[in-house]
Every structure is written in C-alpha cells, then in structure tokens.
Coordinates of C-alpha atoms in Angstrom, one line a residue:
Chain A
X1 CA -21.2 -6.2 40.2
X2 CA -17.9 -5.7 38.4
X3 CA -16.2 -2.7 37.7
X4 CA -17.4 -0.5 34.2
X5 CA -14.2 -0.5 32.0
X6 CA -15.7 1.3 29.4
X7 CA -18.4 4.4 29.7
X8 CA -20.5 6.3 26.7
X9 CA -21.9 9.8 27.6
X10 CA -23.9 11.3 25.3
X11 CA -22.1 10.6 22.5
X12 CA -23.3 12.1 19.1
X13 CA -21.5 11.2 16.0
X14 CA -21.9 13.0 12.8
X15 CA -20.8 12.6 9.2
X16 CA -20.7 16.2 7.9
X17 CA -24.3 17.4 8.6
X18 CA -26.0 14.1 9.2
X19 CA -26.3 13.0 12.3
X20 CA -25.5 9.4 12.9
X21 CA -25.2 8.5 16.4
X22 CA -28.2 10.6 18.5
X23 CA -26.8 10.4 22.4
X24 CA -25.4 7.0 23.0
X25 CA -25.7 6.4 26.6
X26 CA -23.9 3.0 27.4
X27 CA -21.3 1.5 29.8
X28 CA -19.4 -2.0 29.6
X29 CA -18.6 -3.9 32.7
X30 CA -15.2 -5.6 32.6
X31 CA -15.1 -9.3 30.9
X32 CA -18.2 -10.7 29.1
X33 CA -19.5 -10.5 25.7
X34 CA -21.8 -7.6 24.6
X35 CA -23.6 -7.9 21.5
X36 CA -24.8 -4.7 19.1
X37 CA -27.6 -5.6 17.2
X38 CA -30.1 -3.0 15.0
X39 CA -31.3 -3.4 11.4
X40 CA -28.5 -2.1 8.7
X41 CA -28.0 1.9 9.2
X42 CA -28.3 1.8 12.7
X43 CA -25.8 3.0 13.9
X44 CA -24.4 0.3 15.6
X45 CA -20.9 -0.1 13.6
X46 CA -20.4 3.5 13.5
X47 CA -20.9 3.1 17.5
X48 CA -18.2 0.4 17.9
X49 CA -15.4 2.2 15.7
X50 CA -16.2 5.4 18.3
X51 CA -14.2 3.0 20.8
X52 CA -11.0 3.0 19.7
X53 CA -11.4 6.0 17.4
X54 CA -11.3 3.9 14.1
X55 CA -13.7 6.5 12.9
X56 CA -10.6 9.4 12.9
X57 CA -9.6 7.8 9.6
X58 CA -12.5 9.0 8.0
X59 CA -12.9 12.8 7.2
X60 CA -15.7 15.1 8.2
X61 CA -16.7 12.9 11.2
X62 CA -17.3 15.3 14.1
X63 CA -18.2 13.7 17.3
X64 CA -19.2 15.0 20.6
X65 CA -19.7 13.8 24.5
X66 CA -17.3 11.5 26.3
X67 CA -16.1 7.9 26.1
X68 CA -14.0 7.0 28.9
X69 CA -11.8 3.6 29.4
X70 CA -11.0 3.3 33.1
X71 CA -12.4 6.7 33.7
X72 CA -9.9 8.4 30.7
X73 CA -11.8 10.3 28.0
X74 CA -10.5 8.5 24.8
X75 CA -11.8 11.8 23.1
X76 CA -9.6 14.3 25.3
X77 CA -7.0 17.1 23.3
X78 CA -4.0 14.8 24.6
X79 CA -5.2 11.2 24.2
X80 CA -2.8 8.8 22.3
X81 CA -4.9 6.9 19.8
X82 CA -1.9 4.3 19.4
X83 CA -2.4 3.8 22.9
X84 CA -6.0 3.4 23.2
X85 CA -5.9 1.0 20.1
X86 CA -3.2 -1.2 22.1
X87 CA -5.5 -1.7 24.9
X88 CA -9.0 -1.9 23.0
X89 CA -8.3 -4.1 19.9
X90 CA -10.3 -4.6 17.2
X91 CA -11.3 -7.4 14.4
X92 CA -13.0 -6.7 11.0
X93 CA -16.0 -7.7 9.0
X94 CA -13.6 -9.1 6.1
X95 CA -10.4 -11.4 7.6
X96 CA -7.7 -9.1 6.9
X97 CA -4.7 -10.8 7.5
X98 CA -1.3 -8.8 6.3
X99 CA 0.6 -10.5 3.6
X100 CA 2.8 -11.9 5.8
X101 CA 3.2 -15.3 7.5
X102 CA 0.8 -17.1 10.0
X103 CA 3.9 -16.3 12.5
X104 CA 4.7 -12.9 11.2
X105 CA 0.9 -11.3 11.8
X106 CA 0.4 -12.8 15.0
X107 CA 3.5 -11.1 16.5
X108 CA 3.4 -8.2 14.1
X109 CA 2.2 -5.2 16.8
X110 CA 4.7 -6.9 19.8
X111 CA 7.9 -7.1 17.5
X112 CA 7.0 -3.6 16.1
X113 CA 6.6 -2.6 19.8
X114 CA 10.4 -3.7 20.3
X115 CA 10.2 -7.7 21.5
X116 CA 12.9 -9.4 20.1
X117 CA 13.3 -12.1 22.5
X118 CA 12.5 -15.1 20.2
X119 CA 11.5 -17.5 22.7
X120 CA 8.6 -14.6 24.1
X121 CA 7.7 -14.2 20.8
X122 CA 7.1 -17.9 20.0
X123 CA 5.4 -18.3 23.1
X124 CA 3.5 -15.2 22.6
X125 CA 2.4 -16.9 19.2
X126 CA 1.5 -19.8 20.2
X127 CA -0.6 -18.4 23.4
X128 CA -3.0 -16.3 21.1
X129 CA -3.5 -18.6 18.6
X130 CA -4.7 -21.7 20.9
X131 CA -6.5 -18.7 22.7
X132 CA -8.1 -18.3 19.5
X133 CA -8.6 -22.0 19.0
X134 CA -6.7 -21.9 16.0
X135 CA -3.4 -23.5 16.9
X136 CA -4.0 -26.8 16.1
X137 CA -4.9 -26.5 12.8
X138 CA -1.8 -24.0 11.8
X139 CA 0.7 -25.0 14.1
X140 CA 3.0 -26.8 11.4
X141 CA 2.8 -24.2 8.9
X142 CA 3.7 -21.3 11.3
X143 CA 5.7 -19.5 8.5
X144 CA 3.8 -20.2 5.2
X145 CA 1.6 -17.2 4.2
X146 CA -1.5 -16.3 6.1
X147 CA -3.3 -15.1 2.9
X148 CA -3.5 -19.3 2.3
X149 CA -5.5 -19.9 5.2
X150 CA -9.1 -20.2 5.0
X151 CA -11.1 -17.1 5.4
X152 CA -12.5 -18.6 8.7
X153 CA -8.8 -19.4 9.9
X154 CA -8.0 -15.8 8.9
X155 CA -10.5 -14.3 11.2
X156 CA -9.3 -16.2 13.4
X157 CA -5.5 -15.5 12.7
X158 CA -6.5 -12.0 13.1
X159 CA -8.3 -12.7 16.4
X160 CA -4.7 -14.2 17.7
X161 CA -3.0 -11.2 16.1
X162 CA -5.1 -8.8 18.2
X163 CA -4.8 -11.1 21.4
X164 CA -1.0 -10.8 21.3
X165 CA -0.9 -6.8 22.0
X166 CA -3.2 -8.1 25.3
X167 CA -5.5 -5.1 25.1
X168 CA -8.5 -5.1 27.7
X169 CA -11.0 -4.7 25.2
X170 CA -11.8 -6.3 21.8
X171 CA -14.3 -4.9 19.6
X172 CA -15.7 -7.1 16.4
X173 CA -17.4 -5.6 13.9
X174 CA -19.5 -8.3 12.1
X175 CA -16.5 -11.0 12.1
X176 CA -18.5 -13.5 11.0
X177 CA -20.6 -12.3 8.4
X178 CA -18.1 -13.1 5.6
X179 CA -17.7 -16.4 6.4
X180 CA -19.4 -20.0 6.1
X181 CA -21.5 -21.1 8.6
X182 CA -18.9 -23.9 10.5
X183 CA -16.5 -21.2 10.7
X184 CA -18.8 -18.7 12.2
X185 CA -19.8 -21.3 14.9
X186 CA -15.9 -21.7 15.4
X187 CA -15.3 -18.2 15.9
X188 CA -18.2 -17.9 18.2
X189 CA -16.5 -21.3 20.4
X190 CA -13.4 -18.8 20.4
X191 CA -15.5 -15.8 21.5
X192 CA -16.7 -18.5 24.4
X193 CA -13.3 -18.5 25.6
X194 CA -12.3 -15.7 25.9
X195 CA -15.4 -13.8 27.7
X196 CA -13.4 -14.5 31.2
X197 CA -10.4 -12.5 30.1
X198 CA -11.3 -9.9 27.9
X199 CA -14.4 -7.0 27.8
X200 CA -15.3 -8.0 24.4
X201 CA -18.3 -6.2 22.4
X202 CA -19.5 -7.4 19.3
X203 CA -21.8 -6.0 16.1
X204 CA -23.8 -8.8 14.5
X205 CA -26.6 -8.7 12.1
X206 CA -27.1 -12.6 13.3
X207 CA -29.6 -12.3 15.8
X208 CA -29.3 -15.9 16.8
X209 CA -25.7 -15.6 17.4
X210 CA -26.6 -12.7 19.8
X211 CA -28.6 -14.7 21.8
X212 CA -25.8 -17.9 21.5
X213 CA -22.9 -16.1 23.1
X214 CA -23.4 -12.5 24.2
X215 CA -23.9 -11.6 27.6
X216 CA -25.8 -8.6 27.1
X217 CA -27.1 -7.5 24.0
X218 CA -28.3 -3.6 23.2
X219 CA -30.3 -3.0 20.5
X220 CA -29.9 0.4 18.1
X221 CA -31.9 1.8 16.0
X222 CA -31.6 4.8 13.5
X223 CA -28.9 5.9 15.7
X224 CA -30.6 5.5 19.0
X225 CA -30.0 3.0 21.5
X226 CA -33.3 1.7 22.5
X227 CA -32.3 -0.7 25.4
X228 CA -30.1 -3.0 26.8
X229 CA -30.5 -5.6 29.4
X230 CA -28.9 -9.2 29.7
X231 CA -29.2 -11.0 26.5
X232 CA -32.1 -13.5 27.7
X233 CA -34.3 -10.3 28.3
X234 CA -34.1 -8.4 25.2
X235 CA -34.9 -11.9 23.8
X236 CA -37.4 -13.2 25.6
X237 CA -39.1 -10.0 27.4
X238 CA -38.1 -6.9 26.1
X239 CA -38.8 -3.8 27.2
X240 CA -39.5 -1.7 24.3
X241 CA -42.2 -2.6 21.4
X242 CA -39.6 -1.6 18.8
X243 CA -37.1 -4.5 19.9
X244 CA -39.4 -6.5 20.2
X245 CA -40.6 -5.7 17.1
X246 CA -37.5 -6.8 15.4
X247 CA -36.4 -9.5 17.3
X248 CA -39.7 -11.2 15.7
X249 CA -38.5 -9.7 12.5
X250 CA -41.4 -7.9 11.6
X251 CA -38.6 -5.3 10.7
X252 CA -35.4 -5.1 9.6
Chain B
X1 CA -28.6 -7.7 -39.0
X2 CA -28.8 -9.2 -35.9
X3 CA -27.4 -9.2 -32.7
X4 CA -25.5 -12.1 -32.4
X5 CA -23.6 -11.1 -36.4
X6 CA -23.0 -7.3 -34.9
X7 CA -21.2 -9.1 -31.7
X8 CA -19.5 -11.5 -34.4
X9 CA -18.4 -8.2 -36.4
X10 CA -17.6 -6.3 -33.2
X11 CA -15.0 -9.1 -32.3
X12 CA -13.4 -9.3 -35.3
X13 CA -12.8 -5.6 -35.2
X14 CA -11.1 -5.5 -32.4
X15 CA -9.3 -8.5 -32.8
X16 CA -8.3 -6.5 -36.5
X17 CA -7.2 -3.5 -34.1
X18 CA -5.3 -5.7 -31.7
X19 CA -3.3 -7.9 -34.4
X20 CA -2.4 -4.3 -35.7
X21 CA -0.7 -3.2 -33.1
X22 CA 0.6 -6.4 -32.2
X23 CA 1.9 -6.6 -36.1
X24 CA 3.5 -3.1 -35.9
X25 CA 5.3 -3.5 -32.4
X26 CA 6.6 -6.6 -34.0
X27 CA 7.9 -5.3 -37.2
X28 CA 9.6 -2.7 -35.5
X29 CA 11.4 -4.6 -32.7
X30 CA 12.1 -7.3 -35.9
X31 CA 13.8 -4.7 -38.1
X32 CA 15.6 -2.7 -35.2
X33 CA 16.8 -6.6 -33.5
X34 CA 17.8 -7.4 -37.2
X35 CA 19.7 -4.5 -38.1
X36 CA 21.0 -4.2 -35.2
X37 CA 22.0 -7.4 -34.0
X38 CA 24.6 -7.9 -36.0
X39 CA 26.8 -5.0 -35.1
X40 CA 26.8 -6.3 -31.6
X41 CA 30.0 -7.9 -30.3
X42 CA 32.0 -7.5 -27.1
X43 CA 34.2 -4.8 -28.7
X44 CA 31.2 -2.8 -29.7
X45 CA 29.6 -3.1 -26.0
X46 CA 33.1 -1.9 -24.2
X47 CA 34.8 0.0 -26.9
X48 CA 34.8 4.1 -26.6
X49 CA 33.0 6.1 -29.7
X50 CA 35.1 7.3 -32.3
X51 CA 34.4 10.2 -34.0
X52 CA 36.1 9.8 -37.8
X53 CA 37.0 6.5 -38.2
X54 CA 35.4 2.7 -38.3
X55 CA 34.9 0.6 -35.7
X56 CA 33.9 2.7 -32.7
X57 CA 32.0 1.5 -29.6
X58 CA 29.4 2.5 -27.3
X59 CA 30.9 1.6 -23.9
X60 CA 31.1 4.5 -22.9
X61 CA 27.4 6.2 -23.8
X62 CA 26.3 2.5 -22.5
X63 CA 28.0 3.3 -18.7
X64 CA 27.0 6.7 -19.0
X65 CA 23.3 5.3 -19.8
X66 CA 23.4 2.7 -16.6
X67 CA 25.3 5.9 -14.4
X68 CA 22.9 8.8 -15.4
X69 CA 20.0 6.5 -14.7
X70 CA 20.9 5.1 -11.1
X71 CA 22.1 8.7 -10.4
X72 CA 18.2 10.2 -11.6
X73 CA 16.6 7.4 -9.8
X74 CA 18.3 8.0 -6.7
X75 CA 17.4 10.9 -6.4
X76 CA 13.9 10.7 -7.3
X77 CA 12.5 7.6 -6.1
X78 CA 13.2 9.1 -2.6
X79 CA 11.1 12.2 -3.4
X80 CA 8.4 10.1 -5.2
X81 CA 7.5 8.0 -2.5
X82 CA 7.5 11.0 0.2
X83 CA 5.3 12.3 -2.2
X84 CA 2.8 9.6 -3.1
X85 CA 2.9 8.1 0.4
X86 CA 2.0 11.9 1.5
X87 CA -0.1 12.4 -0.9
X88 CA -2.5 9.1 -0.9
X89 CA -2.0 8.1 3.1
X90 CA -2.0 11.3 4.9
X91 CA -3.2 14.3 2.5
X92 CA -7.0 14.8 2.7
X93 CA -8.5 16.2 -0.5
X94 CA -9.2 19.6 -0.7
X95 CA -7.8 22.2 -3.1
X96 CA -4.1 21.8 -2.1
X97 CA -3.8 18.3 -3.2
X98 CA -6.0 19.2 -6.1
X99 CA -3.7 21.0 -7.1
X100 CA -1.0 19.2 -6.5
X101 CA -2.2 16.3 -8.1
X102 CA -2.9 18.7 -11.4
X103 CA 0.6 19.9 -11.4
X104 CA 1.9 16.4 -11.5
X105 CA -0.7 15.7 -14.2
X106 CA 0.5 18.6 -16.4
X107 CA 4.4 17.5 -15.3
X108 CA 4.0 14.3 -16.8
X109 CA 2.5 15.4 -20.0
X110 CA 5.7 17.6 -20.6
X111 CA 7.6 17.4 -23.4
X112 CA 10.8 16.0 -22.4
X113 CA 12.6 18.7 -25.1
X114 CA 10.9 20.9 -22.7
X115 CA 12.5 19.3 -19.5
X116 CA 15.4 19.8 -21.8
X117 CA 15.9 22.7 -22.0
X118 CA 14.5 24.1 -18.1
X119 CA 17.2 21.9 -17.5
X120 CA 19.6 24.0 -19.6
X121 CA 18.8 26.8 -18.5
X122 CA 18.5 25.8 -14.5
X123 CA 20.8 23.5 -13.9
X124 CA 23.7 24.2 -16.6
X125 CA 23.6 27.8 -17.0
X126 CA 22.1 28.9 -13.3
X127 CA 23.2 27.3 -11.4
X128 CA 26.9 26.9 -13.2
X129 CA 26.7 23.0 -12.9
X130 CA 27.9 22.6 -16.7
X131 CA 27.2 19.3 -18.9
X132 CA 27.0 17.4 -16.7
X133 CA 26.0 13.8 -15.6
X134 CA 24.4 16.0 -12.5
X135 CA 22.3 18.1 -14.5
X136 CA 21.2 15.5 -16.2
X137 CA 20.2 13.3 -13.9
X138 CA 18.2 16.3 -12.5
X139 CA 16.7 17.1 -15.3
X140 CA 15.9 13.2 -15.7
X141 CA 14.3 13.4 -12.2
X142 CA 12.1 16.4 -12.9
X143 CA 11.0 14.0 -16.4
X144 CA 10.7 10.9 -14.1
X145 CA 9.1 12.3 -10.7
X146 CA 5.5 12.5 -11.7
X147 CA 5.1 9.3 -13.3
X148 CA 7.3 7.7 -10.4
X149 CA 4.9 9.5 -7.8
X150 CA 2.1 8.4 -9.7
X151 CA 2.9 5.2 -9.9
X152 CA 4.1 4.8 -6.3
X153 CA 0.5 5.9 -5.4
X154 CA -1.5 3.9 -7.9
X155 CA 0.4 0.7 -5.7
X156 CA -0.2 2.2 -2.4
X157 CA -3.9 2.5 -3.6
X158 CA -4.1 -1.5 -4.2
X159 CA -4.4 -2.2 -1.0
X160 CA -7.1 -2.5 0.8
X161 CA -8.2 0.1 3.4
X162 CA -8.7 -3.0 5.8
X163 CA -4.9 -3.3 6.1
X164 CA -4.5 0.1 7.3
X165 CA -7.4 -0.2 9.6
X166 CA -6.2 -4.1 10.8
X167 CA -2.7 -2.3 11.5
X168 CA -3.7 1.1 13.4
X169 CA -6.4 -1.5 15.4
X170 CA -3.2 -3.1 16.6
X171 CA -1.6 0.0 18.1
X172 CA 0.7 0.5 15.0
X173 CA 0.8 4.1 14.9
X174 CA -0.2 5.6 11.4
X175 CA 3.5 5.7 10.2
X176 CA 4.6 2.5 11.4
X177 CA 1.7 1.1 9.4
X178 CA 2.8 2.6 6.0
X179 CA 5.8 1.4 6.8
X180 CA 5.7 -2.1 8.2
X181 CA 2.5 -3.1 6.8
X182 CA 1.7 -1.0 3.6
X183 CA 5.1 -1.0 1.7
X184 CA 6.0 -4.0 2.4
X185 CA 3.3 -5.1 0.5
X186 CA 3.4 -2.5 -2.0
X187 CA 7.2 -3.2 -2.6
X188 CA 6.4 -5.6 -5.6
X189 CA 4.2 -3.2 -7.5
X190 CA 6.3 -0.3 -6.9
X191 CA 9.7 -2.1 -8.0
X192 CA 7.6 -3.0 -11.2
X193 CA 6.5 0.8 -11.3
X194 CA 10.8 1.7 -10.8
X195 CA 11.9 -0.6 -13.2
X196 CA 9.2 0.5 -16.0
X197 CA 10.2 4.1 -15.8
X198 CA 13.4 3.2 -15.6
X199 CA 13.3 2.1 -19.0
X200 CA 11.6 5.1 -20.5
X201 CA 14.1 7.1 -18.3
X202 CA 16.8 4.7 -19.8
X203 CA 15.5 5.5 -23.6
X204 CA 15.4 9.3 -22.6
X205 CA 16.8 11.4 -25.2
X206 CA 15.3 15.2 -25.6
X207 CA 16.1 16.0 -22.1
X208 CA 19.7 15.1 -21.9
X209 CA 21.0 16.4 -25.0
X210 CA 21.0 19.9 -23.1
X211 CA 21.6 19.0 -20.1
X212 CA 24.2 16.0 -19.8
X213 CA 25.6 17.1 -23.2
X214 CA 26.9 15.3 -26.4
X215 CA 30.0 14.9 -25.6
X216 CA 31.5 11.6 -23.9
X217 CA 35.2 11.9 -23.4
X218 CA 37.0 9.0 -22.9
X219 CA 36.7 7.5 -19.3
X220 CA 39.5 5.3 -17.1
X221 CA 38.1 2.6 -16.3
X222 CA 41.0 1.9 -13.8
X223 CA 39.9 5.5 -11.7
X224 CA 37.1 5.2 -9.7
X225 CA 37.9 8.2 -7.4
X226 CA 34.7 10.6 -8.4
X227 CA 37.1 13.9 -8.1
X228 CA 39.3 12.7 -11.2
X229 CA 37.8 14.3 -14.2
X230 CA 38.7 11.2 -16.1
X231 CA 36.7 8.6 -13.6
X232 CA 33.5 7.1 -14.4
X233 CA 32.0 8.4 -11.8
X234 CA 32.7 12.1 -11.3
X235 CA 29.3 13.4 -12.0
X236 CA 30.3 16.2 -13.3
X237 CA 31.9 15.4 -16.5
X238 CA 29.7 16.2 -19.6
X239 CA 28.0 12.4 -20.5
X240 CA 26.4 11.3 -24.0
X241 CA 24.0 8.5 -23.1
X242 CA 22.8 5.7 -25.6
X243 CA 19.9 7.3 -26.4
X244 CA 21.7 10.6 -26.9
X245 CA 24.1 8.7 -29.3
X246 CA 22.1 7.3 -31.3
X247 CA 20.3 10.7 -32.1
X248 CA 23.5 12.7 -32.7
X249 CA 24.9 9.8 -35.4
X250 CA 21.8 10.2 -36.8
X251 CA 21.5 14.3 -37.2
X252 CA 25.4 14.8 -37.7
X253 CA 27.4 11.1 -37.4
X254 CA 30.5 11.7 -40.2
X255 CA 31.9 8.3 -39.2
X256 CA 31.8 6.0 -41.6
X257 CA 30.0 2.9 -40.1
X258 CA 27.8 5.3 -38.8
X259 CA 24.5 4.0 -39.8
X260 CA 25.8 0.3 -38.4
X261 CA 26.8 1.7 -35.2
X262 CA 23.3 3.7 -35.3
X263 CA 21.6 0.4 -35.5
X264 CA 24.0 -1.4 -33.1
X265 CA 23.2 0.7 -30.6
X266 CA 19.4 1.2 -30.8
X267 CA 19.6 -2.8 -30.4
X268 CA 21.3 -2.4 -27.6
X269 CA 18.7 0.0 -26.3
X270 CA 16.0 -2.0 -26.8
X271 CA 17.4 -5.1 -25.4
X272 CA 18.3 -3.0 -22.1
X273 CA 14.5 -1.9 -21.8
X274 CA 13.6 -5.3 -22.9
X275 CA 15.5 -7.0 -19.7
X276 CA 14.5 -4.0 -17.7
X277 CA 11.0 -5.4 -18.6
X278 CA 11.3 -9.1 -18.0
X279 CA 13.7 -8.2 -14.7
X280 CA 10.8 -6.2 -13.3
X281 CA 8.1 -8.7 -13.4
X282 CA 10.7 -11.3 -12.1
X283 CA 11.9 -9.4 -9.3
X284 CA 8.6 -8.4 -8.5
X285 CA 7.1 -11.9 -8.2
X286 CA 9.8 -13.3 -6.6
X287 CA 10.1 -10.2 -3.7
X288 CA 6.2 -10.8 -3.4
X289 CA 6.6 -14.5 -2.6
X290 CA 9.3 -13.8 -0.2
X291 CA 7.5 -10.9 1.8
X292 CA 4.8 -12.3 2.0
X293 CA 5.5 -15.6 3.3
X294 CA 9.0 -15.9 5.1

C-alpha cells in the first residue's frame, strides 16, 4: 500500500442553493491514474476543480468538509491557492495553449517563478515535452507559435506546460474529448507514462478509455459517488446495480 | 410575392442603405481632401498662425494637437486599464459595479461641450490651473476615460476564460495572470482601442475651447525646458489645438485666407486620424505576430 496524497471528507459543493456535490468521500494513493466517470451532470468535473480550488473563480460556490494534500486542508482560512495549484496541476477540456510560442508556454509558470538560467530552462523544456511525448514532433519549431499546433499537440503542449511547474498531482478534465480519435490515443500513451511519477486523476465521458489506462476508476452520479474499486472491477464486477447499469449503457 | 423576391428586395435595400453611407463618407472626405489639399505645404505644416495677415500656419495648433493628446492619454490609459482590468477580472457583479458600469455609460454619452465647460469651471477656475495644456488634457481624459475603459474591457473580454484558468492552474497567481498571460494578449486589441480614441480625442473640439483656450502664442522651438513659458512643452501655457483652430477661423477668423487655411487645416485633421487609423491596425497586427510567436 502506498501512501494517500490526496483525501476527500465529506465534501459538499454547492452553486447558490443547489446542491452539487452530496458528501464526496474519496482518497488518492500517490502515483497511478484515477478515472472519474458518471453520465453528464454528475458531478464529477465539479469534483475535480474542488482539487485545486479552480471552482473559487466562479461566484456563489459554497463548499464545505475537507480536502487535504499530504494531510493539509486545501480549504483552510490560510491556504495559498497559488501554491496548491503549483503542486496539483491541471489540463482542460479545450487545449488552451497561451498565445505564445511552443517554448514560451512550456516554461511560462518556471520563468514567471524567477528561473532565468537558460540552459535549466531549455532543459526543463525539453524534459516535459518528451515527458509528454511531444518532443519529437515540435522539437525544430520550439519558437513558432503554439496556437499553430494541432489541437491534439496543444493538449499535449499544455500537458508539458503543466509538467514543468513538477506538481505531485495532475488533474484532467475531459482532455480528450475535443480532439480526434489518433490524438486521444496519443494523449492516453502520454498518460501511460507518466502514471509512475505523477498521482494523476482524470474525468472522462469515454468509458473505454477508463478502462484503457486508469488504475482505479469511481463512478458519480447526481453528485454522489457510488463506488470505487480498481478499474477491472467496476468493469467487469461492480458492486452497485447503478454502475453497472451504466457501464452497459442502459443509462447515460 | 414570394419569398425568394422579398429576400431579393431585402438585399437590395440594404445594399441601397450601405452604398449611402459609403457615398456620403466619400463625398465628404472627397470635398474636405480637395479643398484642403491644396493649401498644404511644408510652410503651412510648421509655420505659426497669424492673426491679420495671409499666409499663416498651423504648426503650432498641429504640436499643440500631438502634445495635448500624448499628455490626456497619459494620463488616462493608466486609469482606464486599472479600471477595466478591475472592473472585468476582479469585480464581481453586484450593484457597485452596476453602477459603476452605468456611470461610465452616462460618461460617455456626455456632451463634450459639457466636459467643456466642468472643465472650465474645475480645472481653470478651481483649481487656478488657467488655459492650459493641463486642463485640457484633463478635461480630455474625463472625455476619453469611459470609452478607453470600455474599450480596454471589451479586449480583456475576448479572451477566453480558459486562459485564465490554464494560467492560475499553473500556480500563476491571479495578478501575474492578467499580466503575463492576459495583456499580453490583449495588447493588440487594446493598442487598436488607444489609437481609435485617440483620433476622436485628436479631432476633439467642444471640450478644449474652455479649457486649453484659443489662444496659441508663439512657441521656441529651440527651448525645450518645460518651466520656460515660451517652450513647447510647459503645460501650462494656454494651447489652441487643430481642431480648436479650425472652429475659431470659422466663428470669428478676420484673416484673409481664412477660409483656405480653414480647409488646410481640416485636411490636415483628417489625414492625422486617417494614419491614426491605418497605424493602429498595422501596429496591432504586427505586435500580435510578435507576441505571440517570439
């Protein structure tokens, strides 16, 4: 058993008076890939943006119970969100690169953190993006514009981008759902790599791509979590009718 | 009559209404360029006014023109965009942005003889600052600061709430994503927003006639020390702009060539407001390309 880097208490979310998240009890283990799943509404998106406190951009959210990332309460009167974001990363739904070069985003949050040392940088740069097997195919046009790129090179880009601040965590929030299908397999080969090294949790309305790389996979539903287990038992024998309801798709 | 001859009607309306407009801008830039364009020369563009005889100039309005408007956007591009960035990146809505964001509504629907003459009485009279170049360019900056602001946020609202997300989700903090992140990708659009009210700020008549006065008194252009009454730049010398020019020639010019200086120098407006145009959605492009890839 390996340590839990990441806890959920009872953690109710709401926007205004509706109540979105209903007492989300769930803990990560370090390294691996987690996979949210749950039909549209779920909950599950709203979940993941609870981790790094994405959701404070948005007004009226009140949230209650603790999250706590190596035993810290990410919700307490004195937590630094810049902080918490630099150690649990995150990547979008839509690829969004800045309008910068491929060079420029990738070291965007260290060089803005005070590096200045170019050869760290350039190392740095190229680290994250063979780390997010995207190297090869950019690596002589370092400095041209990202917003040229492909969208599945983007996501990919941004992947790099987020790898570069080295956070423990990375949450993705439906990263592939906005590309073609040979990107998305790419991005998943990434996501392969990098479940030694990082926690990393992902949302996905792809249920096959749940049971392709994730680790463990929870399920959520109307802003519940129903169960999680190891990926190969929510598929194959789950606990609950309602999962297995939708994994068969009867729902959803 | 069917649908396809309504749509067939429809379009040739509009296409009517379009040509119109297109007709009348054309007409008048046509007769102002052809009137004026003749009275343009290089003594025309550098010589001082004169006030009885032939043969005058406009350098000095002209200077006064460029001066009064650097001086007004200087100050108020630094309050716009503290404004706007407050305003559209930080500000929640609720009633005081409401009505903040009414204010600057009824602001910029103003009339600028109104600006005017607040600025008379504020700035000139108040607060003892005279005719000046400084009252003006205040009273320019209370014309210019609710367009500037809402054009500042209208850019900052272009981009895409991903960016600021993709930038706090890197451990940029909330300012050092406006700033390394949003404006620099805002910085085309807003130059373009500068430059366009800059012109309008440029053709600005009404609320300098009170405030920088009607007087422009002849400058040394060897003196650049601001504390000499005679230097260009002492801002608080009393300052006829172009625009200001052309309006008193008009109401109560006794020079004789005053109706060719008149159209001289409404050419000369319109050419400055014309490159202010072009300059803009140069700059713009060419800032974009280079900000956004190195």
């Amino acid at each position: 058993m390996s340590e839990e880097i990441l806890t959920t208490q009872d953690l109710h979310l709401y926007y205004g008076e509706k109540e979105a998240l209903k007492g989300i009890n769930l803990n990560f283990d370090a390294k691996g890939i987690t996979a949210l799943i749950g039909p549209s509404g779920c909950g599950k998106s709203t979940y993941l943006r609870t981790l790094n406190r994405m959701n404070d951009l948005i007004p009226n959210v009140t949230i209650t119970g603790t999250i706590k990332f190596k035993g810290e309460n990410l919700y307490a009167p004195n937590a630094d969100t810049v902080e918490i974001r630099k150690e649990i990363g995150m990547v979008f739904q839509q690829p969004n690169p800045f309008p910068f070069s491929i060079y420029d985003n990738v070291i965007y949050g260290l060089r803005i953190a005070g590096e200045k040392d170019k050869e760290k940088l350039d190392a740095v740069v190229e680290k994250s993006l063979r780390q997010a097997a995207v190297w090869d195919e950019v690596k002589d046009h370092l400095h041209e514009s990202a917003l040229a790129l492909s969208g599945g090179q983007q996501q990919r880009v941004c992947i790099a981008r987020v790898l570069a601040v080295s956070p423990e965590i990375i949450l993705l929030d439906e990263p592939t759902s906005a590309l073609d299908p040979v990107s998305s397999s790419q991005i998943e080969a990434t996501l392969l790599n990098l479940r030694h090294d990082y926690t990393i949790i992902i949302v996905t309305h792809n249920l096959q791509q749940a049971s392709r790389i994730a680790d463990r996979t929870a399920f959520f539903m109307n802003g519940e979590l129903v169960e999680v287990d190891q990926t190969k038992n929510i598929f194959m024998n789950p606990a609950k009718k309602q999962t297995e309801d939708y994994i068969s798709g009867r729902f959803g | 009559m069917n649908s396809k001859k309504q749509n067939k009607i429809a379009i040739g309306a509009l296409y009517g209404i379009a040509g119109l407009v297109v007709l009348i801008l054309l007409a008048l830039l046509g007769y102002i360029l052809a009137s004026g364009l003749p009275q343009l020369s290089w003594h025309f563009l550098t010589a001082p006014a004169k006030a009885f005889l032939k043969g005058g100039g406009v350098g000095v309005q002209l200077f006064n023109s460029f001066y009064l408007l650097i001086l007004a956007m200087a100050i108020s591009f630094p309050i716009a965009l503290g404004a706007a960035i407050y305003l559209y990146e930080y500000a929640r809505d609720n009633w005081v942005t409401t009505t903040i964001r009414t204010a600057i509504e009824i602001l910029s629907s103003l009339p600028s003889v109104v600006v005017g003459l607040f600025g008379f009485l504020f700035f000139v009279v108040k607060l003892r600052l005279g005719f000046s170049i400084l009252s003006g360019a205040f009273a320019l900056t209370f014309f210019n600061l609710p367009l500037l602001t809402r054009s500042i946020e209208d850019s900052l609202r272009t981009i895409d709430l991903e960016q600021r997300e993709g930038g706090l989700a890197l451990g940029l903090s909330r300012w050092e994503t406006i700033t390394r992140v949003i404006l620099p990708a805002t910085v085309p659009s807003i130059l373009t927003g500068v430059i366009l009210s800059a012109g309008r700020v440029f053709g600005e008549a009404a609320a300098l006639i009170y405030t920088a006065g009607q007087s422009a008194p002849a400058l040394n252009f060897a003196d650049w020390n601001p504390f000499n009454i005679s230097s260009p730049l002492n801002p608080m010398r009393p300052a006829e702009t172009l625009a200001v020019h052309i309006w008193k020639i008009n109401s109560e010019g006794i020079m004789p060539d005053a109706k060719a200086i008149s159209s001289g120098s409404s050419a000369v407006l319109i050419i400055a407001i014309l490159l202010f145009n072009f300059a803009a959605r140069y700059v713009g492009k060419r800032l974009y390309k280079r900000l956004t890839s190195a």
